[in-house]
PDB file of C-alpha atoms in Angstrom:
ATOM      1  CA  UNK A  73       0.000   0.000   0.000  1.00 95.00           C
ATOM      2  CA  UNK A  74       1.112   3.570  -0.751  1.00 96.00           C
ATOM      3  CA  UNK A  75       0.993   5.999   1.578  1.00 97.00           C
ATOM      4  CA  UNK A  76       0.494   9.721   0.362  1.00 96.00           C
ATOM      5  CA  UNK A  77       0.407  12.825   2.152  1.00 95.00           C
ATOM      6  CA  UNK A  78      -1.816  15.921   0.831  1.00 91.00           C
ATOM      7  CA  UNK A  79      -1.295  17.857  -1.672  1.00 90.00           C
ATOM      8  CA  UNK A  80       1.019  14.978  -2.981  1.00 92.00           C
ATOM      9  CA  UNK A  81      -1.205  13.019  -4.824  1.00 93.00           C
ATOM     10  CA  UNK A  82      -1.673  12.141  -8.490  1.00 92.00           C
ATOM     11  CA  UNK A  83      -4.879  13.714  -9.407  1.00 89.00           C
ATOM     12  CA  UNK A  84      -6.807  11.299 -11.123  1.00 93.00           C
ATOM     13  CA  UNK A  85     -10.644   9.309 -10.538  1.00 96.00           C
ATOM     14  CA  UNK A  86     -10.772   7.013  -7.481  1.00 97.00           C
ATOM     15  CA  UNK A  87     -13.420   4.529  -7.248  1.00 97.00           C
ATOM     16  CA  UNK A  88     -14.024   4.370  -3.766  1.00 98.00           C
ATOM     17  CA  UNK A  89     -12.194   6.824  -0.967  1.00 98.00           C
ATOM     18  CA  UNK A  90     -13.110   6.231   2.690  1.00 98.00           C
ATOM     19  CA  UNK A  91     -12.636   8.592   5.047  1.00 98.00           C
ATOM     20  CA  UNK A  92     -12.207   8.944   7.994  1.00 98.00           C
ATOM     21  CA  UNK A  93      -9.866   9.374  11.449  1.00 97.00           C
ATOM     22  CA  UNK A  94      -9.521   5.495  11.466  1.00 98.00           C
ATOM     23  CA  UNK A  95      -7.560   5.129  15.463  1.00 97.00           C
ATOM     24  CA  UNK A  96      -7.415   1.719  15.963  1.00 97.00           C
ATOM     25  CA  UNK A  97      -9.384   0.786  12.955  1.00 98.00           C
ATOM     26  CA  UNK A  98     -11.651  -1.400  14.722  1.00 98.00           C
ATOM     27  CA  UNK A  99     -14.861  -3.466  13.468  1.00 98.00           C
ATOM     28  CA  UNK A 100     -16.712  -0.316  12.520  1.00 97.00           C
ATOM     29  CA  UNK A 101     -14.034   1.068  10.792  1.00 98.00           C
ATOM     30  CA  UNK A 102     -13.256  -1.907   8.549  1.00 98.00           C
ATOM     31  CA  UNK A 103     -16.952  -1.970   7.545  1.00 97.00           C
ATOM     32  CA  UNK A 104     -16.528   1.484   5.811  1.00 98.00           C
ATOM     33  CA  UNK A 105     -12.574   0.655   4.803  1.00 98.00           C
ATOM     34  CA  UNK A 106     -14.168  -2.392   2.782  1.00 96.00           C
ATOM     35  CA  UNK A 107     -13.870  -2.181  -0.895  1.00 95.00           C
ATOM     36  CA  UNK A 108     -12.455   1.226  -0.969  1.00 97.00           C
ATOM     37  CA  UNK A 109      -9.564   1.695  -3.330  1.00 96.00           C
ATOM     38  CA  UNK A 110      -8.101   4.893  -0.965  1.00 98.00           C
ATOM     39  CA  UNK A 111      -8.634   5.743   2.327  1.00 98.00           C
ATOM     40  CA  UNK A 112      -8.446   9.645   3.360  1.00 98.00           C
ATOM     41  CA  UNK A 113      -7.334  10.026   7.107  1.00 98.00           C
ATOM     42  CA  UNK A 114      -5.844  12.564   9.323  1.00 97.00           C
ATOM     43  CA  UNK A 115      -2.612  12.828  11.671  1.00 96.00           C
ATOM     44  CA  UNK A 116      -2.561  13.857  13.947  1.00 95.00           C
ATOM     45  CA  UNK A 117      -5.870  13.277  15.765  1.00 96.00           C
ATOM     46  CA  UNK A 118      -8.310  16.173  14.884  1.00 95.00           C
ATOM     47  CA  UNK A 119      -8.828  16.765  18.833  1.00 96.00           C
ATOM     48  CA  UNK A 120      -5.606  17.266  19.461  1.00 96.00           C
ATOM     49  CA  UNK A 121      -5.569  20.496  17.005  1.00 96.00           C
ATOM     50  CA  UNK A 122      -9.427  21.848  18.046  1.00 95.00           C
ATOM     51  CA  UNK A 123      -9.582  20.783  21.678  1.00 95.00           C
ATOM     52  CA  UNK A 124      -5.861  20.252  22.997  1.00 95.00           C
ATOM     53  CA  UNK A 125      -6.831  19.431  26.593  1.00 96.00           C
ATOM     54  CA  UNK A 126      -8.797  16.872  25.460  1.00 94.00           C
ATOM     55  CA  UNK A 127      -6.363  15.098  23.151  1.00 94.00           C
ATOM     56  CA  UNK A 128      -7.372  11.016  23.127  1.00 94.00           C
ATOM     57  CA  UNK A 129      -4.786   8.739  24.048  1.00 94.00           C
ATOM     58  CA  UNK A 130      -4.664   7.019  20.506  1.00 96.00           C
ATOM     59  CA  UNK A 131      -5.143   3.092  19.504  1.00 97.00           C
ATOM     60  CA  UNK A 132      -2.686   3.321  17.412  1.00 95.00           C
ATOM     61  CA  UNK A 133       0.595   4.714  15.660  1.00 92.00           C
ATOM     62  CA  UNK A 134       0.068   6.363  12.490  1.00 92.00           C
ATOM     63  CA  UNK A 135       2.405   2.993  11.235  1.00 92.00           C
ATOM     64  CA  UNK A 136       0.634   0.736  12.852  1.00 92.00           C
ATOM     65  CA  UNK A 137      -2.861   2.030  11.383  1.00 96.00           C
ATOM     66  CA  UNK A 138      -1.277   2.000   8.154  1.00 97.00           C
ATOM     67  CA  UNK A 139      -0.072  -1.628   8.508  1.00 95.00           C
ATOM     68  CA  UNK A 140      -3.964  -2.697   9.538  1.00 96.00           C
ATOM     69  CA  UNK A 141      -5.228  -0.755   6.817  1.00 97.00           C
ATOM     70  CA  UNK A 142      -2.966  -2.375   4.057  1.00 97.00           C
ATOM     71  CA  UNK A 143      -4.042  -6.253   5.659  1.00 96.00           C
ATOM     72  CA  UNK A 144      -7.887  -5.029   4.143  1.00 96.00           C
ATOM     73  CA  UNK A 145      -6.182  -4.718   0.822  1.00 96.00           C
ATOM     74  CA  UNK A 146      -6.174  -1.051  -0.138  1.00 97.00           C
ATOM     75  CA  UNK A 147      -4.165   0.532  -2.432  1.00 96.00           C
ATOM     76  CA  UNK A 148      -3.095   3.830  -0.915  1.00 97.00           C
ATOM     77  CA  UNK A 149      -3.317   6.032   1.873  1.00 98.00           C
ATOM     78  CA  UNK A 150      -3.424   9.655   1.872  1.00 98.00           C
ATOM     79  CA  UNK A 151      -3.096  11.751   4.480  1.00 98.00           C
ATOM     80  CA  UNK A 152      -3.819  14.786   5.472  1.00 97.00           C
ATOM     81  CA  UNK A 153      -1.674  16.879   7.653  1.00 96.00           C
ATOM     82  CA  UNK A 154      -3.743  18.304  10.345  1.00 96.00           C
ATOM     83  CA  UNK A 155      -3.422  21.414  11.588  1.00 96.00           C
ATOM     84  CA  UNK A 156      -5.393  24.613  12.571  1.00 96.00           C
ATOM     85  CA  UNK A 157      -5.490  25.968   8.891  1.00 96.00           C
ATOM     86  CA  UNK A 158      -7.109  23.113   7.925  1.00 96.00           C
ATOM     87  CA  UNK A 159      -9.134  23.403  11.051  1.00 96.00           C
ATOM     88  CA  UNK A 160     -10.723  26.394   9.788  1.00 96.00           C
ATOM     89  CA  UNK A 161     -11.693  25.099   6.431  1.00 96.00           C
ATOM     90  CA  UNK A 162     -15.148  25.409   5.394  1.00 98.00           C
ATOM     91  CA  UNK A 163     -17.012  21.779   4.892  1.00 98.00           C
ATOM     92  CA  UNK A 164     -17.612  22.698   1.617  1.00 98.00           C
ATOM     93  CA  UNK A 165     -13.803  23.492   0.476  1.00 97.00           C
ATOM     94  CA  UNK A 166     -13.351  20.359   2.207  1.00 97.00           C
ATOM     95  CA  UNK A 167     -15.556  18.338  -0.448  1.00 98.00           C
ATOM     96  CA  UNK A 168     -14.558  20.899  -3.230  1.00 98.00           C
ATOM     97  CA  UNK A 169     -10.961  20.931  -3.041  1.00 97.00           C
ATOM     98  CA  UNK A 170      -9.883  17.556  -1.721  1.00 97.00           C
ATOM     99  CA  UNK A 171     -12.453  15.040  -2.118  1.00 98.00           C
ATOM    100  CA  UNK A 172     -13.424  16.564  -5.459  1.00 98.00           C
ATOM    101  CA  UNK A 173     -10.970  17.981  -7.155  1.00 96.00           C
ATOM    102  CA  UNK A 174      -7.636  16.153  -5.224  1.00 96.00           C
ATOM    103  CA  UNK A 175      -8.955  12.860  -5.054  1.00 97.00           C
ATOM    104  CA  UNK A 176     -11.209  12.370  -8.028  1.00 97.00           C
ATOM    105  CA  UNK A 177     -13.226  10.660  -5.524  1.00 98.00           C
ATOM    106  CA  UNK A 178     -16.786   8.485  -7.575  1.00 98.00           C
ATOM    107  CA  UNK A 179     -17.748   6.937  -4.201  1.00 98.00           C
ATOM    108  CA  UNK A 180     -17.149   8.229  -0.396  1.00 98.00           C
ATOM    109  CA  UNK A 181     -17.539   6.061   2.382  1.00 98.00           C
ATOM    110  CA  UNK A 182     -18.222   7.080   5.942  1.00 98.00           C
ATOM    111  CA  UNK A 183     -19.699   6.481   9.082  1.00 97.00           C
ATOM    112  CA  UNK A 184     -22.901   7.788  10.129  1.00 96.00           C
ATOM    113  CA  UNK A 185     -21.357   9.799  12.679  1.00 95.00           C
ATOM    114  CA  UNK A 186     -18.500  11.283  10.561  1.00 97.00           C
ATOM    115  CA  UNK A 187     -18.269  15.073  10.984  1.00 96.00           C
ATOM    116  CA  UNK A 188     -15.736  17.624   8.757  1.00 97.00           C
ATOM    117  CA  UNK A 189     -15.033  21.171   8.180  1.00 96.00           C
ATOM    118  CA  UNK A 190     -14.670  23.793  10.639  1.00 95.00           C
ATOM    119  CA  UNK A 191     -16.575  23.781  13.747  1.00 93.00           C
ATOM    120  CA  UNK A 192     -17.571  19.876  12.306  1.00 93.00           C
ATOM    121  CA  UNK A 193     -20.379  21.212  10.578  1.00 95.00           C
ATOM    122  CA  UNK A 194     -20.246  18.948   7.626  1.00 97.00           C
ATOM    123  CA  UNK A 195     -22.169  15.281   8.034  1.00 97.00           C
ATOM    124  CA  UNK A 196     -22.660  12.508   6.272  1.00 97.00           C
ATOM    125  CA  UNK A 197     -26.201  14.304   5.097  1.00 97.00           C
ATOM    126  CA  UNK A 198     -24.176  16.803   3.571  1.00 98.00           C
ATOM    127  CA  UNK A 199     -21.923  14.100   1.788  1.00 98.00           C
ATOM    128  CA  UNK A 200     -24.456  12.162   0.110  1.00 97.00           C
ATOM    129  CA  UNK A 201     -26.600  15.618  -0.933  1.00 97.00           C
ATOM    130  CA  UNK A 202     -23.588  16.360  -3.461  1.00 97.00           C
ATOM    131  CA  UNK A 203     -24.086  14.705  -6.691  1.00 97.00           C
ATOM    132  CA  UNK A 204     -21.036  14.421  -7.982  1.00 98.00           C
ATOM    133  CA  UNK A 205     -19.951  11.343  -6.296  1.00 98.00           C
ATOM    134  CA  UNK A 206     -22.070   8.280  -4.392  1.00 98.00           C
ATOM    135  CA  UNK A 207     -21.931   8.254  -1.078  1.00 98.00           C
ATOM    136  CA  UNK A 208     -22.224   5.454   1.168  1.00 98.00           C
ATOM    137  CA  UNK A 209     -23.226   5.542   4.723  1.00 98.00           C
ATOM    138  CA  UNK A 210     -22.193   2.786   7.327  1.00 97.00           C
ATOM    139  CA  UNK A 211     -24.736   2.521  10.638  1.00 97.00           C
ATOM    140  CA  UNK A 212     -22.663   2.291  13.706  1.00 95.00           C
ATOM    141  CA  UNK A 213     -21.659  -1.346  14.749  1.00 96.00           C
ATOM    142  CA  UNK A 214     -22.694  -2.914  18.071  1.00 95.00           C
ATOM    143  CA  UNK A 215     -20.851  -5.320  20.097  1.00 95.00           C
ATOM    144  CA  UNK A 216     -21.984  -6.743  23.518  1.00 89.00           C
ATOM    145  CA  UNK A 217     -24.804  -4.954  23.369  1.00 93.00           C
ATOM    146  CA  UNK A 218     -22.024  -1.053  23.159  1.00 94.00           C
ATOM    147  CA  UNK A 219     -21.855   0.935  20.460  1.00 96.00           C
ATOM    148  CA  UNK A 220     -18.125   0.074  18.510  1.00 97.00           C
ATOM    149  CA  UNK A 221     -16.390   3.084  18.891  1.00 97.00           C
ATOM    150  CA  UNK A 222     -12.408   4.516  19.362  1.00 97.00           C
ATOM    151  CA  UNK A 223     -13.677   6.090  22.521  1.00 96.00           C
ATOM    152  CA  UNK A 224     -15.395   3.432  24.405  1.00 97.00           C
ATOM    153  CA  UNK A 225     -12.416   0.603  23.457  1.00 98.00           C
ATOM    154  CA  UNK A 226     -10.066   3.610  25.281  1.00 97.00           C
ATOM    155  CA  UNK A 227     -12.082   3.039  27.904  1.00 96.00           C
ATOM    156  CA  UNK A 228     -12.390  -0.678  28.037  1.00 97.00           C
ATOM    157  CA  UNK A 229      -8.279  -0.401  27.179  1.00 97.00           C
ATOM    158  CA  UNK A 230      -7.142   1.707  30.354  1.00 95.00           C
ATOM    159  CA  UNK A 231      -9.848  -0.290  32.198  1.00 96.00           C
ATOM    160  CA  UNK A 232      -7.878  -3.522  32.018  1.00 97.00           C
ATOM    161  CA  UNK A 233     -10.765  -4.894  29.264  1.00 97.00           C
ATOM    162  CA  UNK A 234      -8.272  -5.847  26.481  1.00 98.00           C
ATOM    163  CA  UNK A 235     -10.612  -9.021  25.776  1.00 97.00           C
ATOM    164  CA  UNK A 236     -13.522  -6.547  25.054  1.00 97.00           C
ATOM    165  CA  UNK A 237     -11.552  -3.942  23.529  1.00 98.00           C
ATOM    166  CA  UNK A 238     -10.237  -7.000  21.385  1.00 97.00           C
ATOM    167  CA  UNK A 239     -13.915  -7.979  20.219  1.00 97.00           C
ATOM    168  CA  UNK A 240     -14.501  -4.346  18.964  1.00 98.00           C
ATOM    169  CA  UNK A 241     -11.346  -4.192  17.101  1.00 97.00           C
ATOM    170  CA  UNK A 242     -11.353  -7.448  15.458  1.00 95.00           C
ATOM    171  CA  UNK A 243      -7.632  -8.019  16.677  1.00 94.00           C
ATOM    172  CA  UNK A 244      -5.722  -7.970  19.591  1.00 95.00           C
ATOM    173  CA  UNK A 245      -4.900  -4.996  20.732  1.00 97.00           C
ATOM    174  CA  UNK A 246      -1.341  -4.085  20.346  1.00 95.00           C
ATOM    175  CA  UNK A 247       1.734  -1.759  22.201  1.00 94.00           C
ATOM    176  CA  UNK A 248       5.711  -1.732  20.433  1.00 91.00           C
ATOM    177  CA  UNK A 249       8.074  -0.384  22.816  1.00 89.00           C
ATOM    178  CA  UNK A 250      11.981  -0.596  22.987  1.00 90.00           C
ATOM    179  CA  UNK A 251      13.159  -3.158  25.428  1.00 93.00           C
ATOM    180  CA  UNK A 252      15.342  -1.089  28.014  1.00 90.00           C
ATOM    181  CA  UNK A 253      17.788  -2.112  31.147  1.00 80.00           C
ATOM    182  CA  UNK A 254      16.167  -1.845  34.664  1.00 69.00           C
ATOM    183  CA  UNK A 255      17.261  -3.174  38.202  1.00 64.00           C
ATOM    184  CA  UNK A 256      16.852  -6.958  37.107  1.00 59.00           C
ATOM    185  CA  UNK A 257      14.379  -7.672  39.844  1.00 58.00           C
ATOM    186  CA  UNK A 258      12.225 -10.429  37.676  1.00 54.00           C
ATOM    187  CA  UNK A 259      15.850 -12.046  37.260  1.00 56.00           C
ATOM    188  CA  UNK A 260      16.646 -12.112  41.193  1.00 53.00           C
ATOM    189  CA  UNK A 261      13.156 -13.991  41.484  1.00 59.00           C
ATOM    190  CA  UNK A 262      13.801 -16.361  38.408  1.00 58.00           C
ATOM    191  CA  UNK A 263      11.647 -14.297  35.865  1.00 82.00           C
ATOM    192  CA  UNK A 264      13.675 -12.339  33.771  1.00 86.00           C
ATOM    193  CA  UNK A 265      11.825  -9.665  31.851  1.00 90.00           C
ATOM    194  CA  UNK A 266      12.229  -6.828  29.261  1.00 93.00           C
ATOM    195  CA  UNK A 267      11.377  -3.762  30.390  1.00 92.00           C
ATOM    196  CA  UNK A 268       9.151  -1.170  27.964  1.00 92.00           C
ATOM    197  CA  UNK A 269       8.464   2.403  28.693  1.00 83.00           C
ATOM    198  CA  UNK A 270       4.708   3.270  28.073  1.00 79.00           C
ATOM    199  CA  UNK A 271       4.488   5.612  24.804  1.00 84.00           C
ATOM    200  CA  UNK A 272       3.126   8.332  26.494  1.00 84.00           C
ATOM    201  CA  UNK A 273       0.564   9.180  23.346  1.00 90.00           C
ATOM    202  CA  UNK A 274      -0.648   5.573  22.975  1.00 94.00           C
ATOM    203  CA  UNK A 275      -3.438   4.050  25.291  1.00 96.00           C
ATOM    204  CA  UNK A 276      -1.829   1.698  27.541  1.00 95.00           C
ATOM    205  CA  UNK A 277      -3.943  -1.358  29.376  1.00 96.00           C
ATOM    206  CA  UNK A 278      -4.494  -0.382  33.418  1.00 94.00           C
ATOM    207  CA  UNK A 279      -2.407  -1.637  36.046  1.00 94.00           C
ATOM    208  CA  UNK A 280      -2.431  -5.725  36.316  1.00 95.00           C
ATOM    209  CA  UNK A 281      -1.481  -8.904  34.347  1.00 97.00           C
ATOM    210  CA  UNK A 282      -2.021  -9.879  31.091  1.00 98.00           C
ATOM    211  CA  UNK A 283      -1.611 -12.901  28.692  1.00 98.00           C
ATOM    212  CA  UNK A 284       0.309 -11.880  25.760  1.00 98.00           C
ATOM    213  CA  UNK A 285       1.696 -12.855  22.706  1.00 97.00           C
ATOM    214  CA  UNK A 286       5.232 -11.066  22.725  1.00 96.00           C
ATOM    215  CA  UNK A 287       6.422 -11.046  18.754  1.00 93.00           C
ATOM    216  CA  UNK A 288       4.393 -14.010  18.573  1.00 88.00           C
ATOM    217  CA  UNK A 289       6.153 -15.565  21.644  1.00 94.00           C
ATOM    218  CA  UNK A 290       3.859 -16.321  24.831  1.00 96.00           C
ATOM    219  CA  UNK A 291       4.545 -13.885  27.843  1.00 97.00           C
ATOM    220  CA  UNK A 292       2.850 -12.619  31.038  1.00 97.00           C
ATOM    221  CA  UNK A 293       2.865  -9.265  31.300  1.00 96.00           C
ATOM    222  CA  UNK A 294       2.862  -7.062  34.226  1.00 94.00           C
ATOM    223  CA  UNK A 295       1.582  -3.163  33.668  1.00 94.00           C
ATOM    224  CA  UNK A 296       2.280  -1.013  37.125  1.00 90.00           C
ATOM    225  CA  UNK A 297       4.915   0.280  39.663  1.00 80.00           C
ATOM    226  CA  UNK A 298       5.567  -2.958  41.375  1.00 69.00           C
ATOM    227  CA  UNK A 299       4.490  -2.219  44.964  1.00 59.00           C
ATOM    228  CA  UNK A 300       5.969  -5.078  46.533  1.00 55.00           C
ATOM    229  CA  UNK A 301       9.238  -3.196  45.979  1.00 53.00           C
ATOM    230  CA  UNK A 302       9.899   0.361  47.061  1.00 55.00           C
ATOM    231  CA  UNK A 303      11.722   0.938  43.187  1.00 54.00           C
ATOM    232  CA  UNK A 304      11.005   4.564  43.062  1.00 54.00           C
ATOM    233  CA  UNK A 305      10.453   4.034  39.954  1.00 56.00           C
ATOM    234  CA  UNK A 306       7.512   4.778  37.360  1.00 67.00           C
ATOM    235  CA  UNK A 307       5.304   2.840  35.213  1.00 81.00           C
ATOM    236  CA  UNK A 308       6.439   0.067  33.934  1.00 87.00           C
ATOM    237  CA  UNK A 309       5.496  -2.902  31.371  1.00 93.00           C
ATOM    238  CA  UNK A 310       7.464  -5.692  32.130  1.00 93.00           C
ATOM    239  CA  UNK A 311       7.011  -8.956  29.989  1.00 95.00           C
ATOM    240  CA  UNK A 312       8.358 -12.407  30.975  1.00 95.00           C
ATOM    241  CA  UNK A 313       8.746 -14.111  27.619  1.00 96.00           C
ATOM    242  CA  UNK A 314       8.026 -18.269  28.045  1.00 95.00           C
ATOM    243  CA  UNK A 315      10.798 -20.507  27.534  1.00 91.00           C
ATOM    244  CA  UNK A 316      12.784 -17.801  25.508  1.00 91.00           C
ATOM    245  CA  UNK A 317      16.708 -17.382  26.341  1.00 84.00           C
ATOM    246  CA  UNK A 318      18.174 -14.115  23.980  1.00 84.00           C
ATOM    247  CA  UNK A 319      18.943 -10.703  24.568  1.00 84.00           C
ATOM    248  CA  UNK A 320      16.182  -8.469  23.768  1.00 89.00           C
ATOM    249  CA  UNK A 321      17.756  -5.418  24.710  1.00 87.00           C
ATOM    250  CA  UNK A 322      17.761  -2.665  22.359  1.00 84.00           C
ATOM    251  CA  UNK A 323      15.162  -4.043  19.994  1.00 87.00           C
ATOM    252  CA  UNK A 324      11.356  -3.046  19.702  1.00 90.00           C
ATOM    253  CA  UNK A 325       8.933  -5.777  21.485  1.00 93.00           C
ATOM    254  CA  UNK A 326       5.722  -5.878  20.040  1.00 94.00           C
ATOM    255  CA  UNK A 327       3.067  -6.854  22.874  1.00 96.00           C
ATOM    256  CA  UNK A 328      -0.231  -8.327  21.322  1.00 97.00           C
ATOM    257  CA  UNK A 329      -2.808  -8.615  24.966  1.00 98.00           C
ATOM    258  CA  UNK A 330      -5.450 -11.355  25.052  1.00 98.00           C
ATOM    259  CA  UNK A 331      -6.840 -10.844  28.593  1.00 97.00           C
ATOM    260  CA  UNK A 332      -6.210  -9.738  32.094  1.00 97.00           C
ATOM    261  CA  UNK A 333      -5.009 -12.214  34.467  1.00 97.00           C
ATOM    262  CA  UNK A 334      -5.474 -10.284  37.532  1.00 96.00           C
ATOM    263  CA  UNK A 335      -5.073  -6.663  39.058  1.00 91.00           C
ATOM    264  CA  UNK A 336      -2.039  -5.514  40.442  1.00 88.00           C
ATOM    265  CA  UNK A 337      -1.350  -6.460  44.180  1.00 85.00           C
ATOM    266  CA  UNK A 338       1.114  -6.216  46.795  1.00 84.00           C
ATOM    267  CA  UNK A 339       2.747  -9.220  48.388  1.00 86.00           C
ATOM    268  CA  UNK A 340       3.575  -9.774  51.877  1.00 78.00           C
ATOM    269  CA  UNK A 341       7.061 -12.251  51.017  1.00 84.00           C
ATOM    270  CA  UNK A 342       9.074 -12.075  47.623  1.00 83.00           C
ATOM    271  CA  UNK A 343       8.350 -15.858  48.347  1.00 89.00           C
ATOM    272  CA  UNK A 344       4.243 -15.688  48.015  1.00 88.00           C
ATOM    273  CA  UNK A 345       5.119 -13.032  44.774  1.00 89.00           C
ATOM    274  CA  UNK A 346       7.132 -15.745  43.554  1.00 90.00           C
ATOM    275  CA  UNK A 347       3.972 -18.223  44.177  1.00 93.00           C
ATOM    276  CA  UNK A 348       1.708 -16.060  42.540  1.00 91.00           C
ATOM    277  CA  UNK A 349       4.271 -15.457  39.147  1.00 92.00           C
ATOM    278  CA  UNK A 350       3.995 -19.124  38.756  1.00 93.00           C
ATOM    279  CA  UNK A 351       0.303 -19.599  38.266  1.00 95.00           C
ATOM    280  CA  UNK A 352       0.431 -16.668  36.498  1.00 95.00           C
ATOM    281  CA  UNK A 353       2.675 -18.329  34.091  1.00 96.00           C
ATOM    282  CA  UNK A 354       0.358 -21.712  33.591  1.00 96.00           C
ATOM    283  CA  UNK A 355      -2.470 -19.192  32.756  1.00 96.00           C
ATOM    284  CA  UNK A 356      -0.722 -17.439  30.258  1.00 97.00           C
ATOM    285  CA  UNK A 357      -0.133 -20.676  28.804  1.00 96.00           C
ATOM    286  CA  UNK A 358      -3.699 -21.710  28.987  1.00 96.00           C
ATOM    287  CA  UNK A 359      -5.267 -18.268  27.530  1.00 96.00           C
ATOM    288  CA  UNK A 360      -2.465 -18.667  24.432  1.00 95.00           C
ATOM    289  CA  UNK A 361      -3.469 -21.745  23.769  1.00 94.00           C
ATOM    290  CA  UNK A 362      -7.491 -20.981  24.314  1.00 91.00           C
ATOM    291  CA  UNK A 363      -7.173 -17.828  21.602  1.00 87.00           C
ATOM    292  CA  UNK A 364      -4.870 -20.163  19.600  1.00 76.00           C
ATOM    293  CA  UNK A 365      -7.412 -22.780  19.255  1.00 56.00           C
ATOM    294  CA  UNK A 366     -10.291 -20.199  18.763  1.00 54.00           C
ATOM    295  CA  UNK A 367      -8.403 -18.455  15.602  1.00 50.00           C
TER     296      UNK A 367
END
């Protein structure tokens, strides 16, 4: 897949363009992605340009959406840089000058709650009253009864709920992170494991345990500040990779969660810590194999 910024595209006819901000591209976002020959997104995040104090913790990296957005077989992605000029653009410029008369665009997909122009007072009403092009619009998708949305798979995210943040985004939700030196505590206790600083932008999964596939390697992961040990140290992700022996330091760990294991506790003994790592362990092993079996 090619991916474009504005104004450098080729200006010719695209079939299909979808459009929209795409974090996480999740179940509802692959219904409108489907078929489309280009997708039109933004980066970074719209809110973080109109309403900086309430700029999301995102999904995803602008790589990593590309990389989900290529696996549904489109062709390019253009993207538009976003910034307070663009901000201020009129909904109908919008339309005129880039779905028009950049992209060429015959068909635009959106969702029914897709908003553009300044002060978001374009709609998807607005999209399919211009006759130049068809317009398709997608109904929001439900899941568990919840409305599939960026916002509420934050939510479930920092809540500890990969497993239903998972079933909204048709994949497991993922953090990369560069594996760093710490004090080597997990080695004292006979569970070595590399150390990743949170990416401050990027949503991270609350404070607990987690079953995780490590670059496709099982691993229990650990999300907190330790409290059996006075570190004085911050947040932390610390993942135990099963029967692995290598150095990891240095590279970038990609960390795919399946489910929480259990919140984050303090321990009265290294020794019951120790206890507790163990059956955390055999889970991990049981959960991989579970979501193995189930794709």
């Amino acid at each position: 897949m090619q991916v474009i910024a504005l104004p450098e595209v080729d200006r010719r006819p695209r079939a299909s363009v979808a459009v929209g901000t795409f974090d996480g591209v999740h179940l509802g976002h692959r219904a409108v992605i489907e078929g489309a020959e280009s997708v039109l997104t933004f980066d970074p995040h719209p809110v973080s340009v109109v309403s900086p104090q309430h700029t999301p913790k995102l999904l995803t990296r602008p790589a990593r959406k590309a990389e989900l957005i290529a696996e549904l077989g489109v062709q390019e992605m253009v993207v538009i840089p976003f910034d307070a000029d663009f901000a201020r653009r009129p909904a109908a410029e919008f339309i005129d000058q880039v779905l028009v008369a950049a992209l060429g665009a015959q068909r635009v997909s959106v969702g029914e709650n897709f908003r553009f122009g300044h002060k978001a007072q374009g709609d998807a009403r607005m999209l399919a009253a211009d006759e130049r092009f068809a317009t398709v619009v997608h109904p929001l998708l439900e899941v568990d009864g919840e409305i599939v949305s960026s916002s509420h798979i934050r939510g479930l995210v920092l809540a500890g709920d990969v497993a239903g943040a998972n079933r909204m985004l048709g994949a497991p939700f993922q953090l990369c992170g560069e594996v760093v030196r710490g004090d080597e505590r997990g080695r004292e206790l006979g569970f070595p494991t590399a150390n990743l600083i949170p990416d401050e932008p990027l949503a991270c999964p609350g404070h607990g345990v987690y079953a995780c596939l490590a670059d496709e390697h099982p691993a229990a992961v650990s999300i907190g500040v330790r409290p059996t040990f006075q570190t004085g140290r911050g947040e932390l992700i610390e993942a135990y990779l099963l029967d692995f022996e290598g150095d990891l330091y240095g590279s970038c760990l990609r960390l795919d969660f399946l489910e929480r294991l259990r919140g984050e506790r303090r321990f009265a003994t290294p020794e019951a810590l120790i206890a507790q790592m163990h059956r955390d362990v055999e889970r991990t092993r049981r959960s991989v194999a579970e979501h193995g079996a189930a794709r």
